[in-house]
Short mmCIF file of C-alpha atoms in Angstrom, two decimals:
data_model
loop_
_atom_site.label_atom_id
_atom_site.label_comp_id
_atom_site.label_asym_id
_atom_site.label_seq_id
_atom_site.Cartn_x
_atom_site.Cartn_y
_atom_site.Cartn_z
CA MET O 1 6.53 -22.02 -6.17
CA SER O 2 5.27 -20.00 -9.11
CA ALA O 3 7.71 -19.02 -11.83
CA LEU O 4 5.91 -15.70 -12.10
CA HIS O 5 7.73 -12.74 -10.63
CA LEU O 6 5.67 -10.08 -8.92
CA SER O 7 6.76 -6.58 -9.84
CA LEU O 8 5.23 -3.13 -9.77
CA ARG O 9 6.78 -2.28 -13.10
CA CYS O 10 5.29 -3.57 -16.32
CA GLU O 11 8.71 -3.82 -17.97
CA GLU O 12 11.32 -5.69 -16.02
CA ASP O 13 14.69 -5.02 -17.53
CA GLU O 14 17.76 -3.12 -16.51
CA GLU O 15 16.78 -0.09 -18.52
CA ASP O 16 13.79 0.54 -16.27
CA GLU O 17 15.88 1.19 -13.18
CA LYS O 18 18.48 3.18 -15.11
CA SER O 19 15.81 5.45 -16.51
CA ALA O 20 13.99 5.93 -13.21
CA SER O 21 13.19 9.59 -12.73
CA ALA O 22 14.66 11.65 -9.93
CA ASP O 23 11.44 11.51 -7.91
CA MET O 24 11.53 7.68 -7.69
CA LEU O 25 13.85 5.55 -5.58
CA TYR O 26 14.18 1.76 -5.91
CA MET O 27 15.68 0.05 -2.86
CA SER O 28 13.87 -3.28 -2.90
CA ARG O 29 15.45 -6.58 -1.83
CA ARG O 30 18.68 -5.14 -0.43
CA ALA O 31 18.50 -6.64 3.07
CA LEU O 32 17.99 -3.17 4.55
CA LYS O 33 17.22 -3.03 8.24
CA ASN O 34 16.83 0.73 8.55
CA ILE O 35 15.96 3.70 6.39
CA SER O 36 18.98 5.98 6.09
CA ALA O 37 19.05 9.72 6.68
CA SER O 38 19.97 10.23 3.03
CA VAL O 39 16.61 8.77 2.00
CA LEU O 40 14.73 11.00 4.45
CA ASN O 41 16.62 14.00 3.11
CA THR O 42 15.43 13.29 -0.43
CA THR O 43 12.37 15.37 0.23
CA HIS O 44 11.21 15.54 -3.40
CA LEU O 45 10.55 11.77 -3.59
CA LYS O 46 7.14 10.76 -4.93
CA SER O 47 7.63 6.99 -5.22
CA LEU O 48 9.66 4.85 -2.82
CA TYR O 49 10.13 1.09 -3.30
CA LEU O 50 11.37 -0.81 -0.22
CA GLU O 51 9.80 -4.20 -0.84
CA GLY O 52 11.50 -7.36 0.44
CA ASN O 53 13.85 -5.88 3.03
CA GLU O 54 14.16 -6.43 6.80
CA ILE O 55 12.85 -3.08 8.01
CA SER O 56 11.12 -3.35 11.38
CA SER O 57 10.02 0.27 11.79
CA LEU O 58 9.74 3.55 9.93
CA PRO O 59 11.45 6.58 11.52
CA GLU O 60 9.13 8.92 13.38
CA ARG O 61 9.98 11.70 10.93
CA PHE O 62 9.49 9.50 7.86
CA PHE O 63 6.22 11.03 6.69
CA SER O 64 7.02 14.57 7.82
CA SER O 65 10.28 14.41 5.85
CA LEU O 66 8.81 12.92 2.68
CA MET O 67 5.81 15.18 2.30
CA SER O 68 5.61 14.74 -1.49
CA LEU O 69 5.41 10.94 -1.30
CA VAL O 70 2.60 9.51 -3.41
CA TRP O 71 3.48 5.79 -3.65
CA LEU O 72 5.03 3.77 -0.80
CA ASP O 73 5.85 0.09 -1.24
CA VAL O 74 7.01 -1.58 1.99
CA ARG O 75 5.66 -5.06 1.25
CA ASN O 76 7.31 -8.08 2.84
CA ASN O 77 9.30 -6.35 5.55
CA ARG O 78 9.07 -6.70 9.35
CA LEU O 79 6.97 -3.65 10.14
CA THR O 80 4.80 -3.91 13.24
CA GLY O 81 3.28 -0.44 12.98
CA LEU O 82 3.28 2.96 11.30
CA PRO O 83 4.24 6.38 12.74
CA ALA O 84 1.30 8.47 13.92
CA ALA O 85 2.61 11.36 11.81
CA ILE O 86 1.18 9.61 8.75
CA GLY O 87 -2.10 11.32 9.62
CA LYS O 88 -0.69 14.71 8.57
CA HIS O 89 0.37 13.55 5.12
CA ARG O 90 -1.51 15.17 2.26
CA CYS O 91 -0.10 13.44 -0.83
CA LEU O 92 0.06 9.70 -0.11
CA LYS O 93 -2.22 7.80 -2.49
CA THR O 94 -0.95 4.21 -2.52
CA LEU O 95 0.29 2.34 0.56
CA LEU O 96 1.43 -1.28 0.15
CA LEU O 97 1.78 -3.06 3.51
CA GLU O 98 1.33 -6.66 2.37
CA GLY O 99 3.30 -9.32 4.21
CA ASN O 100 4.19 -7.33 7.33
CA PRO O 101 3.41 -8.47 10.92
CA ILE O 102 1.17 -5.46 11.56
CA SER O 103 -1.68 -6.20 13.95
CA ALA O 104 -3.16 -2.70 14.14
CA LEU O 105 -3.42 0.29 11.84
CA PRO O 106 -2.90 3.67 13.52
CA PRO O 107 -6.09 5.71 13.94
CA GLU O 108 -4.22 8.63 12.36
CA LEU O 109 -4.25 6.80 9.03
CA GLY O 110 -7.93 7.69 8.82
CA HIS O 111 -6.95 11.32 8.23
CA VAL O 112 -4.92 10.59 5.10
CA ILE O 113 -7.65 11.97 2.86
CA THR O 114 -5.65 11.41 -0.33
CA LEU O 115 -5.33 7.63 0.11
CA LYS O 116 -6.89 5.62 -2.72
CA ALA O 117 -5.22 2.21 -2.53
CA LEU O 118 -4.24 0.12 0.48
CA SER O 119 -2.77 -3.39 0.35
CA LEU O 120 -3.17 -5.36 3.60
CA ARG O 121 -2.80 -8.89 2.25
CA ASN O 122 -1.12 -11.33 4.64
CA CYS O 123 -1.10 -8.86 7.53
CA PRO O 124 -2.42 -10.31 10.84
CA LEU O 125 -4.67 -7.33 11.52
CA THR O 126 -7.01 -7.26 14.49
CA PHE O 127 -7.64 -3.50 14.28
CA PRO O 128 -9.71 -2.57 12.39
CA PRO O 129 -11.73 -5.78 12.76
CA ARG O 130 -12.13 -8.05 9.77
CA ASP O 131 -15.72 -7.04 9.05
CA VAL O 132 -14.53 -3.46 8.58
CA LEU O 133 -11.62 -4.56 6.38
CA SER O 134 -14.02 -6.51 4.18
CA ARG O 135 -16.00 -3.35 3.39
CA GLY O 136 -13.08 -1.62 1.68
CA LEU O 137 -10.98 1.50 2.02
CA PRO O 138 -13.62 4.18 2.69
CA SER O 139 -14.99 2.10 5.58
CA ILE O 140 -11.51 1.48 6.95
CA LEU O 141 -10.65 5.19 6.97
CA HIS O 142 -14.03 6.08 8.48
CA TYR O 143 -13.57 3.50 11.24
CA LEU O 144 -10.07 4.76 12.05
CA ARG O 145 -11.24 8.38 12.24
CA SER O 146 -14.18 7.44 14.44
CA SER O 147 -12.01 5.39 16.79
CA GLN O 148 -9.73 8.35 17.36
CA LEU O 149 -12.51 10.89 17.83
CA GLY O 150 -14.64 8.60 19.97
CA GLU O 151 -17.66 9.66 17.96
CA GLU O 152 -19.24 9.16 14.57
CA ALA O 153 -17.52 10.92 11.71
CA PRO O 154 -18.82 11.51 8.18
CA ALA O 155 -18.59 8.34 6.11
CA VAL O 156 -16.44 10.08 3.52
CA GLU O 157 -14.43 13.21 4.20
CA LYS O 158 -14.42 15.78 1.43
CA LEU O 159 -11.02 16.33 -0.16
CA ARG O 160 -9.55 19.69 0.72
CA LEU O 161 -8.23 20.48 -2.74
CA SER O 162 -6.29 23.53 -1.58
CA GLU O 163 -3.99 21.17 0.32
CA LEU O 164 -3.55 18.81 -2.61
CA ASP O 165 -2.30 21.07 -5.40
CA GLN O 166 1.10 19.35 -5.42
CA CYS O 167 -0.45 15.85 -5.78
CA GLU O 168 -1.06 14.87 -9.39
CA ASP O 169 -1.53 11.92 -11.73
CA ASP O 170 -4.55 10.36 -9.98
CA GLU O 171 -5.44 8.11 -12.90
CA LEU O 172 -1.87 6.88 -13.26
CA GLU O 173 -1.74 5.88 -9.59
CA ILE O 174 -5.00 3.96 -9.90
CA LEU O 175 -3.75 2.12 -12.98
CA ARG O 176 -0.50 1.20 -11.23
CA PHE O 177 -2.37 -0.28 -8.30
CA GLN O 178 -4.76 -2.16 -10.58
CA GLU O 179 -1.78 -3.69 -12.37
CA LEU O 180 -0.26 -4.74 -9.05
CA ARG O 181 -3.52 -6.38 -7.95
CA ARG O 182 -3.84 -8.19 -11.30
CA ARG O 183 -0.31 -9.60 -10.98
CA MET O 184 -0.90 -10.72 -7.39
CA ILE O 185 -4.03 -12.60 -8.41
CA GLN O 186 -2.26 -14.09 -11.43
CA MET O 187 0.64 -15.32 -9.31
CA ASP O 188 -1.57 -16.94 -6.68
CA ARG O 189 -3.77 -18.61 -9.26
CA ALA O 190 -0.67 -20.01 -10.96
CA GLU O 191 0.47 -21.47 -7.62
CA LEU O 192 -3.00 -22.91 -7.10
CA GLY O 193 -2.93 -24.52 -10.53
CA SER O 194 0.55 -25.96 -10.03
CA ALA O 195 -0.70 -27.84 -6.97
CA GLY O 196 -2.90 -29.87 -9.33
CA ASP O 197 -4.77 -32.95 -8.31
CA GLY O 198 -1.97 -34.01 -5.98
CA ALA O 199 -2.89 -31.41 -3.39
CA THR O 200 -5.11 -32.37 -0.49
CA ARG O 201 -8.43 -30.67 -0.02
CA THR O 202 -7.01 -28.67 2.91
CA GLN O 203 -4.02 -27.53 0.83
CA HIS O 204 -6.32 -26.60 -2.02
CA GLN O 205 -8.52 -24.50 0.26
CA GLU O 206 -5.50 -22.83 1.78
CA LEU O 207 -4.14 -21.82 -1.61
CA GLN O 208 -7.58 -20.67 -2.76
CA SER O 209 -7.91 -18.45 0.29
CA ARG O 210 -4.73 -16.64 -0.64
CA ILE O 211 -6.24 -15.17 -3.79
CA PRO O 212 -6.88 -11.55 -2.74
CA SER O 213 -10.37 -10.20 -2.89
CA PRO O 214 -11.15 -6.68 -4.12
CA ASP O 215 -12.40 -5.93 -0.60
CA LEU O 216 -9.15 -6.62 1.21
CA ILE O 217 -7.04 -4.91 -1.45
CA SER O 218 -9.08 -1.74 -1.76
CA LEU O 219 -9.17 0.67 -4.66
CA ALA O 220 -11.29 3.55 -3.43
CA ALA O 221 -12.78 5.03 -6.56
CA ALA O 222 -15.86 5.71 -4.43
CA LEU O 223 -13.80 8.11 -2.35
CA LEU O 224 -13.02 10.21 -5.40
CA ASP O 225 -16.61 10.10 -6.65
CA SER O 226 -17.93 11.30 -3.29
CA ALA O 227 -15.35 14.08 -3.15
CA ALA O 228 -16.51 15.33 -6.53
CA ASP O 229 -20.16 15.71 -5.43
#
């Protein structure tokens, strides 16, 4: 197993957590099974870190309670789905679902017009189909919208800026996701290298396949460019 430690923060020391601002909450790796009411009542939250817990579902009022949420990290939990209310969220920009047993994304996710980054690595998704996933985030959102409407929708929905005044720091969110993707690739390549010549061809191919592609971990700069036209 790689000695590298995957983290969303560039600096990993105790001072980071102590200095976390009031709009961020770190609750990763605490064996949590549920999200408490106190978290849902922290309505000003912009970043919520819940990676590495045992959460099997998000409360139905999760997204309606945390309307200012910009960054949600629920990697490596036991989630099998997402609440339909996510479709009404107008601030969420980064959603990290990696390592959850989710087989289908909700069609409502297609209406989250602010979403720029979506991590689906190691999720056994059958909906949307893999060919859609391979085309990146704009195609995923378009497919989800179309599946709900039962008809073709515009390939890229224009951002309704009047609804997004409270959502800021676009470039910072993109940089944070790029750093996460870089660390994921670095960790998997280190594991691949540690296998060395002793690994069988099958093991080598399996490790190689785990290196995430830019398609499956989508950074939708194209979505922003289209919205600016």
